[in-house]
Amino acid sequence: MNMSSRKPYLDKISPDTFKALLALSANVTSEAIAAGLTPEETELIKVRASQINACAYCLNVHTADARKIGVSEQKLDLLAAWREATIFSERERAIIAVAETATRTPLTAESHRELDAAQEVLGDEQFAYAQWLAVTINAFNRISILSEYPVRERK
């Protein structure tokens, strides 16, 4: 990466806006958990969207967070190939489908079918919060990518 062409960190240029996004994300996560999504499910959404967006910074953060709360290494290893993996529950598959559909646009006939199936599994409230979680991590992915946040090696 050419450091002389580094983009300004969006959170430094507009700190109040970034704080508002952090507050929105915290609110969505706490409401999603209150509505019945598990912390593990919320992290699967964040990791899968970050994989699709190739956001190294957010992947580094959310895979570490996922491990801390008990998401298995095997699930994290297989998340990108979740359709072929048999280790994900029906709920996890619904959650991951929501993350993918909210991240990949435009919506297709197949994505509409996946959303309908996910809503059937999750119910309206949990389905809506899964979408909100995907929306917020997608915003953070774009901020991290546009700001070219560095990823440092974990110690």
Coordinates of C-alpha atoms in Angstrom, one line a residue:
M1 CA 0.0 0.0 0.0
N2 CA 1.3 3.4 -0.9
M3 CA 1.3 5.4 2.4
S4 CA 1.4 8.7 0.6
S5 CA -2.0 8.0 -1.0
R6 CA -3.6 7.0 2.3
K7 CA -7.2 8.0 2.6
P8 CA -8.2 10.0 5.7
Y9 CA -9.8 7.9 8.4
L10 CA -13.5 8.7 8.2
D11 CA -13.8 8.4 12.0
K12 CA -11.2 11.1 12.5
I13 CA -12.7 13.5 9.9
S14 CA -16.2 13.2 11.3
P15 CA -15.9 11.8 14.9
D16 CA -19.5 12.6 15.9
T17 CA -20.9 10.8 12.9
F18 CA -18.7 7.8 13.7
K19 CA -19.8 7.9 17.4
A20 CA -23.4 7.9 16.2
L21 CA -22.7 4.8 14.1
L22 CA -21.0 3.1 17.0
A23 CA -24.1 3.9 19.2
L24 CA -26.4 2.5 16.5
S25 CA -24.4 -0.7 16.2
A26 CA -24.4 -1.2 20.0
N27 CA -28.1 -0.6 20.1
V28 CA -28.9 -3.0 17.3
T29 CA -26.7 -5.7 18.8
S30 CA -28.3 -5.3 22.3
E31 CA -31.8 -5.3 20.9
A32 CA -31.0 -8.3 18.6
I33 CA -29.8 -10.2 21.6
A34 CA -32.9 -9.1 23.7
A35 CA -35.1 -10.3 20.8
G36 CA -33.5 -13.8 21.0
L37 CA -30.5 -13.8 18.7
T38 CA -27.4 -15.3 20.4
P39 CA -24.1 -13.4 20.7
E40 CA -22.6 -16.2 18.5
E41 CA -25.3 -15.6 15.8
T42 CA -24.6 -11.8 15.8
E43 CA -20.9 -12.5 15.3
L44 CA -21.5 -15.0 12.5
I45 CA -23.4 -12.2 10.7
K46 CA -20.6 -9.7 11.2
V47 CA -17.9 -12.2 10.1
R48 CA -19.8 -13.4 7.0
A49 CA -20.5 -9.9 5.7
S50 CA -16.9 -8.9 6.3
Q51 CA -15.7 -12.0 4.4
I52 CA -17.9 -11.0 1.4
N53 CA -16.7 -7.4 1.5
A54 CA -13.1 -8.5 2.0
C55 CA -12.7 -6.2 5.0
A56 CA -9.5 -7.4 6.6
Y57 CA -9.8 -5.0 9.6
C58 CA -13.4 -6.1 10.5
L59 CA -12.5 -9.7 9.9
N60 CA -9.6 -9.4 12.3
V61 CA -11.9 -7.8 15.0
H62 CA -14.9 -10.0 14.6
T63 CA -13.2 -13.4 14.2
A64 CA -11.4 -12.6 17.5
D65 CA -14.7 -11.5 19.1
A66 CA -16.4 -14.7 17.8
R67 CA -13.7 -16.9 19.3
K68 CA -13.9 -15.1 22.7
I69 CA -17.7 -15.9 22.9
G70 CA -17.3 -19.5 21.9
V71 CA -17.8 -19.8 18.2
S72 CA -15.7 -22.8 17.2
E73 CA -12.6 -22.5 15.0
Q74 CA -14.3 -25.1 12.7
K75 CA -17.3 -22.9 12.1
L76 CA -15.1 -19.9 11.4
D77 CA -13.0 -21.9 9.1
L78 CA -16.1 -23.2 7.2
L79 CA -18.2 -20.1 7.2
A80 CA -17.3 -19.1 3.6
A81 CA -18.5 -22.5 2.5
W82 CA -21.5 -22.8 4.8
R83 CA -23.8 -24.2 2.2
E84 CA -21.6 -27.2 1.8
A85 CA -20.8 -27.6 5.5
T86 CA -23.1 -29.7 7.7
I87 CA -22.0 -28.2 11.0
F88 CA -24.3 -25.2 10.9
S89 CA -27.7 -25.4 12.5
E90 CA -30.9 -24.4 10.7
R91 CA -30.9 -21.1 12.6
E92 CA -27.3 -20.4 11.8
R93 CA -27.9 -21.1 8.1
A94 CA -30.8 -18.7 8.2
I95 CA -28.6 -16.0 9.9
I96 CA -25.8 -16.5 7.4
A97 CA -28.2 -16.3 4.5
V98 CA -29.5 -13.0 5.8
A99 CA -25.9 -11.7 6.1
E100 CA -25.1 -12.7 2.5
T101 CA -28.3 -11.3 1.1
A102 CA -28.0 -8.0 2.8
T103 CA -24.4 -7.7 1.6
R104 CA -24.7 -8.8 -2.0
T105 CA -26.9 -6.6 -4.1
P106 CA -29.0 -6.4 -6.1
L107 CA -31.5 -8.9 -4.8
T108 CA -32.2 -11.8 -7.1
A109 CA -35.0 -14.4 -7.2
E110 CA -32.7 -16.8 -5.3
S111 CA -31.9 -14.2 -2.6
H112 CA -35.7 -13.5 -2.2
R113 CA -36.2 -17.2 -1.7
E114 CA -33.4 -17.4 0.9
L115 CA -34.8 -14.4 2.7
D116 CA -38.3 -15.9 2.8
A117 CA -36.8 -19.2 4.2
A118 CA -34.8 -17.3 6.8
Q119 CA -37.8 -15.3 7.9
E120 CA -39.7 -18.5 8.3
V121 CA -37.0 -20.0 10.6
L122 CA -36.3 -16.8 12.6
G123 CA -39.7 -15.1 12.8
D124 CA -40.3 -11.5 12.0
E125 CA -38.4 -9.8 14.9
Q126 CA -35.2 -11.9 14.8
F127 CA -35.2 -11.7 11.0
A128 CA -35.4 -7.9 11.2
Y129 CA -32.6 -7.7 13.7
A130 CA -30.4 -10.0 11.6
Q131 CA -30.9 -7.6 8.7
W132 CA -30.1 -4.6 11.0
L133 CA -26.9 -6.3 12.1
A134 CA -25.9 -6.9 8.5
V135 CA -26.7 -3.3 7.6
T136 CA -24.5 -2.0 10.4
I137 CA -21.5 -4.2 9.7
N138 CA -21.7 -3.4 6.0
A139 CA -21.4 0.3 7.0
F140 CA -18.3 -0.4 9.2
N141 CA -16.8 -2.6 6.4
R142 CA -17.1 0.3 3.9
I143 CA -15.6 2.8 6.4
S144 CA -12.7 0.4 7.2
I145 CA -12.0 -0.2 3.5
L146 CA -12.3 3.4 2.4
S147 CA -10.1 4.5 5.3
E148 CA -7.6 1.7 4.6
Y149 CA -7.4 0.8 8.3
P150 CA -4.3 -1.3 8.9
V151 CA -4.5 -4.8 10.4
R152 CA -1.8 -5.5 12.9
E153 CA -0.6 -8.9 13.9
R154 CA -2.1 -10.3 17.1
K155 CA 0.2 -11.0 19.9

